[in-house]
Tab-separated table of C-alpha atoms in Angstrom:
chain	number	residue	atom	x	y	z
A	1301	MET	CA	31.783	-68.488	14.605
A	1302	ILE	CA	28.562	-67.011	15.983
A	1303	SER	CA	30.132	-63.578	16.452
A	1304	LEU	CA	31.369	-63.590	12.848
A	1305	LEU	CA	27.877	-64.342	11.522
A	1306	MET	CA	26.391	-61.563	13.640
A	1307	ALA	CA	28.953	-59.098	12.320
A	1308	ALA	CA	28.129	-60.092	8.759
A	1309	SER	CA	24.431	-59.652	9.441
A	1310	LEU	CA	24.932	-56.153	10.867
A	1311	GLY	CA	27.087	-55.210	7.942
A	1312	LEU	CA	24.431	-56.258	5.444
A	1313	ALA	CA	21.783	-54.164	7.268
A	1314	ALA	CA	23.971	-51.058	7.085
A	1315	LEU	CA	24.326	-51.442	3.337
A	1316	GLN	CA	20.563	-51.167	2.661
A	1317	PRO	CA	19.997	-48.139	0.315
A	1318	ALA	CA	18.005	-45.148	1.587
A	1319	PRO	CA	14.519	-44.909	0.077
A	1320	ARG	CA	14.224	-42.914	-3.131
A	1321	CYS	CA	12.620	-39.442	-3.101
A	1322	ASP	CA	11.465	-37.921	-6.384
A	1323	GLU	CA	9.036	-35.367	-4.914
A	1324	PHE	CA	7.459	-34.117	-1.695
A	1325	GLU	CA	4.561	-31.847	-0.861
A	1326	ILE	CA	5.212	-28.186	0.034
A	1327	ASP	CA	2.721	-25.814	1.658
A	1328	ILE	CA	3.203	-22.184	0.550
A	1329	THR	CA	1.496	-19.206	2.212
A	1330	GLN	CA	1.587	-15.431	1.779
A	1331	THR	CA	2.236	-13.956	5.238
A	1332	ASP	CA	1.940	-10.179	4.677
A	1333	GLY	CA	1.461	-7.468	2.059
A	1334	LEU	CA	-2.250	-8.283	1.953
A	1335	VAL	CA	-3.144	-4.580	1.626
A	1336	TYR	CA	-1.463	-1.824	-0.383
A	1337	ASP	CA	-1.801	1.932	0.176
A	1338	GLY	CA	-0.340	4.010	-2.639
A	1339	ALA	CA	-0.079	7.016	-0.306
A	1340	ASP	CA	2.456	5.251	1.939
A	1341	ILE	CA	5.975	6.584	1.531
A	1342	THR	CA	7.554	3.162	2.107
A	1343	ASP	CA	7.429	0.102	-0.140
A	1344	THR	CA	5.251	-2.896	0.725
A	1345	ILE	CA	7.023	-6.256	1.082
A	1346	ILE	CA	5.301	-9.587	0.456
A	1347	HIS	CA	6.831	-12.562	2.305
A	1348	LEU	CA	6.176	-16.213	1.521
A	1349	SER	CA	6.256	-19.046	4.050
A	1350	LEU	CA	7.255	-22.520	2.778
A	1351	ARG	CA	7.227	-25.799	4.669
A	1352	ALA	CA	7.167	-29.500	3.831
A	1353	THR	CA	3.813	-30.995	4.816
A	1354	GLU	CA	5.311	-34.449	5.434
A	1355	THR	CA	7.535	-35.241	8.421
A	1356	GLU	CA	10.609	-37.461	8.598
A	1357	LEU	CA	11.426	-37.115	4.925
A	1358	SER	CA	14.376	-39.007	3.513
A	1359	SER	CA	17.568	-36.964	3.234
A	1360	ARG	CA	17.497	-37.825	-0.480
A	1361	CYS	CA	14.554	-35.407	-0.812
A	1362	GLY	CA	17.121	-32.665	-0.440
A	1363	GLN	CA	18.125	-33.403	-4.054
A	1364	VAL	CA	14.628	-32.704	-5.436
A	1365	THR	CA	14.362	-29.682	-7.746
A	1366	VAL	CA	11.886	-27.091	-6.433
A	1367	ARG	CA	10.675	-24.420	-8.861
A	1368	LEU	CA	8.231	-21.512	-8.578
A	1369	ALA	CA	6.412	-19.903	-11.474
A	1370	ILE	CA	3.587	-17.435	-12.135
A	1371	THR	CA	0.602	-18.960	-13.894
A	1372	ASN	CA	0.372	-17.204	-17.286
A	1373	GLY	CA	3.165	-14.851	-16.246
A	1374	SER	CA	6.922	-14.457	-16.022
A	1375	ALA	CA	9.284	-14.107	-13.091
A	1376	ALA	CA	11.132	-11.479	-15.130
A	1377	THR	CA	8.166	-9.066	-14.960
A	1378	PRO	CA	5.871	-10.013	-12.051
A	1379	ARG	CA	2.516	-8.208	-12.010
A	1380	LEU	CA	-0.623	-8.538	-9.897
A	1381	SER	CA	-3.720	-8.058	-12.074
A	1382	GLY	CA	-6.710	-6.062	-10.856
A	1383	PRO	CA	-10.032	-4.644	-12.035
A	1384	ALA	CA	-8.615	-2.035	-14.401
A	1385	ALA	CA	-4.827	-2.030	-14.078
A	1386	GLU	CA	-1.809	-3.968	-12.803
A	1387	LEU	CA	0.127	-3.611	-9.568
A	1388	GLU	CA	3.819	-3.766	-10.413
A	1389	ALA	CA	6.063	-5.966	-8.284
A	1390	ASP	CA	9.823	-6.312	-8.078
A	1391	TRP	CA	11.293	-9.662	-7.055
A	1392	GLU	CA	13.240	-9.481	-3.785
A	1393	ARG	CA	16.527	-11.345	-4.238
A	1394	SER	CA	17.738	-13.635	-1.456
A	1395	ASP	CA	20.290	-16.395	-0.893
A	1396	ASP	CA	17.554	-19.055	-0.846
A	1397	ILE	CA	16.169	-18.591	-4.332
A	1398	ARG	CA	17.408	-17.743	-7.816
A	1399	ARG	CA	15.610	-16.613	-10.945
A	1400	THR	CA	16.258	-18.635	-14.080
A	1401	GLY	CA	14.519	-17.087	-17.065
A	1402	SER	CA	10.784	-16.970	-16.461
A	1403	THR	CA	10.800	-19.088	-13.267
A	1404	TRP	CA	12.528	-19.276	-9.878
A	1405	ARG	CA	14.495	-22.183	-8.434
A	1406	LEU	CA	14.990	-22.877	-4.746
A	1407	GLN	CA	18.646	-23.255	-3.837
A	1408	ARG	CA	19.840	-26.702	-2.791
A	1409	ASN	CA	20.581	-25.658	0.793
A	1410	ALA	CA	17.070	-24.193	1.122
A	1411	VAL	CA	15.545	-27.464	-0.119
A	1412	ARG	CA	17.567	-29.409	2.462
A	1413	ARG	CA	16.287	-27.110	5.203
A	1414	LEU	CA	12.705	-27.768	4.095
A	1415	VAL	CA	13.343	-31.506	4.121
A	1416	SER	CA	14.778	-31.273	7.647
A	1417	GLY	CA	11.481	-29.758	8.855
A	1418	GLU	CA	12.404	-26.046	8.850
A	1419	THR	CA	9.863	-23.430	7.739
A	1420	LEU	CA	11.365	-20.973	5.266
A	1421	THR	CA	10.184	-17.344	5.237
A	1422	LEU	CA	11.297	-15.524	2.101
A	1423	PRO	CA	10.948	-11.844	1.169
A	1424	PHE	CA	9.517	-12.358	-2.308
A	1425	TYR	CA	7.930	-9.245	-3.817
A	1426	ARG	CA	8.502	-5.534	-3.265
A	1427	LEU	CA	5.524	-3.327	-4.212
A	1428	ALA	CA	6.971	0.121	-4.836
A	1429	ALA	CA	5.260	3.023	-3.069
A	1430	GLY	CA	3.262	5.579	-5.034
A	1431	GLN	CA	1.304	3.331	-7.415
A	1432	PHE	CA	-2.018	5.185	-7.612
A	1433	ILE	CA	-4.019	2.515	-9.406
A	1434	PRO	CA	-7.795	2.004	-8.892
A	1435	PRO	CA	-8.829	0.322	-5.619
A	1436	GLY	CA	-9.613	-3.378	-5.671
A	1437	LEU	CA	-8.079	-6.829	-5.331
A	1438	TYR	CA	-4.910	-7.428	-7.353
A	1439	GLU	CA	-3.543	-10.963	-7.625
A	1440	HIS	CA	-1.984	-13.771	-9.611
A	1441	ARG	CA	-1.447	-17.464	-8.951
A	1442	LEU	CA	1.949	-18.816	-7.998
A	1443	GLU	CA	2.850	-22.428	-8.809
A	1444	ILE	CA	5.371	-24.440	-6.806
A	1445	ALA	CA	6.667	-27.663	-8.313
A	1446	SER	CA	8.585	-30.182	-6.203
A	1447	GLY	CA	9.726	-32.765	-8.672
A	1448	ASP	CA	6.495	-33.671	-10.493
A	1449	ARG	CA	4.242	-32.600	-7.622
A	1450	LEU	CA	2.513	-29.261	-8.330
A	1451	ALA	CA	0.625	-26.902	-5.998
A	1452	THR	CA	-0.716	-23.383	-6.533
A	1453	THR	CA	-1.550	-20.482	-4.240
A	1454	PRO	CA	-2.880	-16.957	-4.845
A	1455	ILE	CA	-0.584	-13.998	-4.204
A	1456	ALA	CA	-2.815	-10.996	-3.600
A	1457	SER	CA	-2.971	-7.465	-2.263
A	1458	GLN	CA	-6.027	-5.275	-1.689
A	1459	VAL	CA	-5.347	-1.789	-3.071
A	1460	LEU	CA	-6.958	0.794	-0.789
A	1461	PRO	CA	-8.474	4.168	-1.699
A	1462	ALA	CA	-5.525	6.531	-1.300
A	1463	LEU	CA	-4.714	10.232	-1.286
A	1464	ARG	CA	-1.430	12.088	-0.909
A	1465	PHE	CA	-0.877	15.839	-0.776
A	1466	GLU	CA	1.721	17.225	-3.143
A	1467	GLY	CA	3.941	20.307	-3.310
A	1468	ASN	CA	3.455	23.008	-0.700
A	1469	THR	CA	0.163	21.390	0.334
A	1470	SER	CA	2.220	18.695	2.091
A	1471	ALA	CA	2.851	21.168	4.930
A	1472	GLY	CA	-0.814	20.837	5.887
A	1473	THR	CA	-1.466	24.528	6.673
A	1474	HIS	CA	-1.701	27.741	4.675
A	1475	ALA	CA	-2.461	31.325	5.675
A	1476	ILE	CA	-4.637	33.651	3.601
A	1477	ASP	CA	-3.811	37.297	4.315
A	1478	LEU	CA	-6.808	39.429	3.334
A	1479	GLY	CA	-5.144	42.738	4.134
A	1480	ASP	CA	-7.450	45.684	4.870
A	1481	ILE	CA	-11.068	44.502	4.790
A	1482	ASP	CA	-12.699	47.922	5.182
A	1483	THR	CA	-13.598	47.963	1.498
A	1484	GLY	CA	-13.959	44.205	1.160
A	1485	ALA	CA	-11.405	41.582	0.224
A	1486	ARG	CA	-10.891	38.326	-1.620
A	1487	GLY	CA	-8.363	35.599	-0.927
A	1488	ARG	CA	-7.410	32.228	-2.343
A	1489	SER	CA	-5.392	29.177	-1.345
A	1490	ASP	CA	-4.502	26.473	-3.872
A	1491	PHE	CA	-3.986	22.830	-2.928
A	1492	PHE	CA	-2.521	19.859	-4.794
A	1493	PHE	CA	-3.131	16.159	-4.318
A	1494	ARG	CA	-2.849	12.773	-5.977
A	1495	THR	CA	-5.437	10.035	-5.616
A	1496	ASN	CA	-6.681	6.782	-7.149
A	1497	THR	CA	-10.398	7.397	-6.579
A	1498	ALA	CA	-13.046	10.047	-5.993
A	1499	VAL	CA	-12.525	12.350	-3.012
A	1500	SER	CA	-14.977	13.962	-0.615
A	1501	VAL	CA	-13.775	17.184	1.014
A	1502	MET	CA	-15.402	18.364	4.245
A	1503	ILE	CA	-14.999	22.068	4.999
A	1504	ARG	CA	-15.592	23.406	8.506
A	1505	SER	CA	-15.177	26.922	9.925
A	1506	ASP	CA	-14.205	27.436	13.582
A	1507	ASN	CA	-16.312	30.621	13.687
A	1508	LEU	CA	-19.083	29.308	11.406
A	1509	GLY	CA	-18.226	31.688	8.593
A	1510	ALA	CA	-17.139	34.793	10.484
A	1511	LEU	CA	-13.845	36.633	10.995
A	1512	ILE	CA	-13.636	37.370	14.733
A	1513	HIS	CA	-11.647	40.246	16.249
A	1514	GLU	CA	-8.463	39.119	17.970
A	1515	ARG	CA	-9.812	40.427	21.316
A	1516	GLY	CA	-13.113	38.569	21.012
A	1517	GLU	CA	-16.454	38.626	19.229
A	1518	GLU	CA	-17.692	41.584	21.293
A	1519	PHE	CA	-15.134	43.722	19.445
A	1520	GLY	CA	-16.373	42.656	16.034
A	1521	ALA	CA	-17.378	39.814	13.734
A	1522	VAL	CA	-17.357	40.027	9.943
A	1523	ARG	CA	-19.313	37.469	7.956
A	1524	TYR	CA	-17.773	36.095	4.770
A	1525	THR	CA	-18.454	33.429	2.130
A	1526	ALA	CA	-16.294	30.659	0.739
A	1527	SER	CA	-16.168	28.255	-2.193
A	1528	VAL	CA	-14.010	25.272	-3.133
A	1529	SER	CA	-12.968	25.141	-6.785
A	1530	GLY	CA	-16.009	27.240	-7.686
A	1531	GLN	CA	-18.499	25.247	-5.550
A	1532	ARG	CA	-20.099	27.393	-2.860
A	1533	VAL	CA	-19.954	25.925	0.674
A	1534	ASP	CA	-22.084	26.740	3.707
A	1535	LEU	CA	-19.728	27.625	6.548
A	1536	SER	CA	-22.587	28.272	8.981
A	1537	LEU	CA	-23.175	24.516	9.402
A	1538	PRO	CA	-21.655	23.319	12.725
A	1539	GLY	CA	-20.793	19.944	11.187
A	1540	GLY	CA	-19.325	21.500	8.069
A	1541	ASP	CA	-20.230	21.240	4.394
A	1542	THR	CA	-18.885	18.843	1.744
A	1543	VAL	CA	-17.659	19.043	-1.841
A	1544	ASP	CA	-16.961	16.022	-4.053
A	1545	PHE	CA	-14.076	15.708	-6.497
A	1546	PRO	CA	-14.699	12.973	-9.095
A	1547	TYR	CA	-11.787	10.733	-10.044
A	1548	ARG	CA	-10.051	11.919	-13.205
A	1549	SER	CA	-6.623	10.322	-13.285
A	1550	SER	CA	-3.717	9.316	-11.060
A	1551	ALA	CA	-1.846	12.495	-12.039
A	1552	VAL	CA	-1.484	15.394	-9.594
A	1553	GLN	CA	-4.765	17.330	-9.305
A	1554	SER	CA	-5.328	20.852	-8.057
A	1555	GLY	CA	-8.109	22.719	-6.313
A	1556	SER	CA	-8.614	26.021	-4.550
A	1557	LEU	CA	-10.301	27.550	-1.526
A	1558	GLU	CA	-11.653	31.033	-2.225
A	1559	VAL	CA	-13.012	33.449	0.411
A	1560	ASP	CA	-14.972	36.639	-0.228
A	1561	VAL	CA	-15.334	39.320	2.490
A	1562	PRO	CA	-17.836	42.165	1.993
A	1563	PRO	CA	-16.866	45.720	3.048
A	1564	ALA	CA	-16.427	45.836	6.843
A	1565	THR	CA	-17.042	49.438	7.954
A	1566	HIS	CA	-17.665	50.693	11.507
A	1567	HIS	CA	-15.598	47.932	13.119
A	1568	TYR	CA	-12.843	48.108	15.683
A	1569	ALA	CA	-9.357	48.229	14.263
A	1570	GLY	CA	-7.292	45.081	14.733
A	1571	ARG	CA	-6.805	41.653	13.279
A	1572	TYR	CA	-9.775	39.443	12.454
A	1573	ARG	CA	-9.297	35.699	12.125
A	1574	ASP	CA	-10.959	32.402	11.381
A	1575	VAL	CA	-9.670	28.871	10.793
A	1576	ILE	CA	-11.086	26.684	8.029
A	1577	THR	CA	-10.356	22.953	8.251
A	1578	MET	CA	-10.564	20.876	5.085
A	1579	SER	CA	-10.669	17.083	5.504
A	1580	PHE	CA	-10.003	14.969	2.395
A	1581	ILE	CA	-11.590	11.506	2.324
A	1582	PRO	CA	-10.908	9.187	-0.660
A	1583	TYR	CA	-13.702	6.698	-1.363
């Protein structure tokens, strides 16, 4: 008789329903993609980290609907807004999340993993390379709703001043053949670049503005002058001279290095050389 009552008591305890769960709190954090360089040749990926802030959640919480949305935006066309433009983003598809219209919904298995205490790391946005938009902070706010519980977090990327050489300038070097300089000579080298800001160009001559005979200066040195896109530069400065290019647009821009050699009579025959280094600094 006693054993039967104990069995009945245990059976009643096992039939107690699990506590309800209509919502739970989720912490969401951007883990990378905090800076963006338009000159990079590879895309920038933004990952999100999600975890439930509460421990020992009821298994019923695995049935809660978890949605993500952009405040004043759409999941169909995600954009990060900045000072004068927008940074375009493409949503990175994964097995853990699906887009439904203008929002995203976490898949049921992913919600269960959150409830069990797992931290989810999702590739979320892909920022395509080559977006030469003005430097600055680009962001929007992302909402995450777990049932009726709502939290928001900023998704942001700092766009850096960027510059990329285009066309044959990408090789990094170019030779100017002046030919016979006995009666003087002129030469020119064009360069092409793309940028999202103003650019300072430092020009430095290895021989401080002189063509030196291949066998050494004692066999001859011929002074010459140079200009960059019509702006005269002083090659005699050991630290180099600078020329500024104002920002015009994100389209490909061009410039030129011009050298002018006066007549070089009464010099040893042979080849005369100098190396000019041009350093481009976006700012």
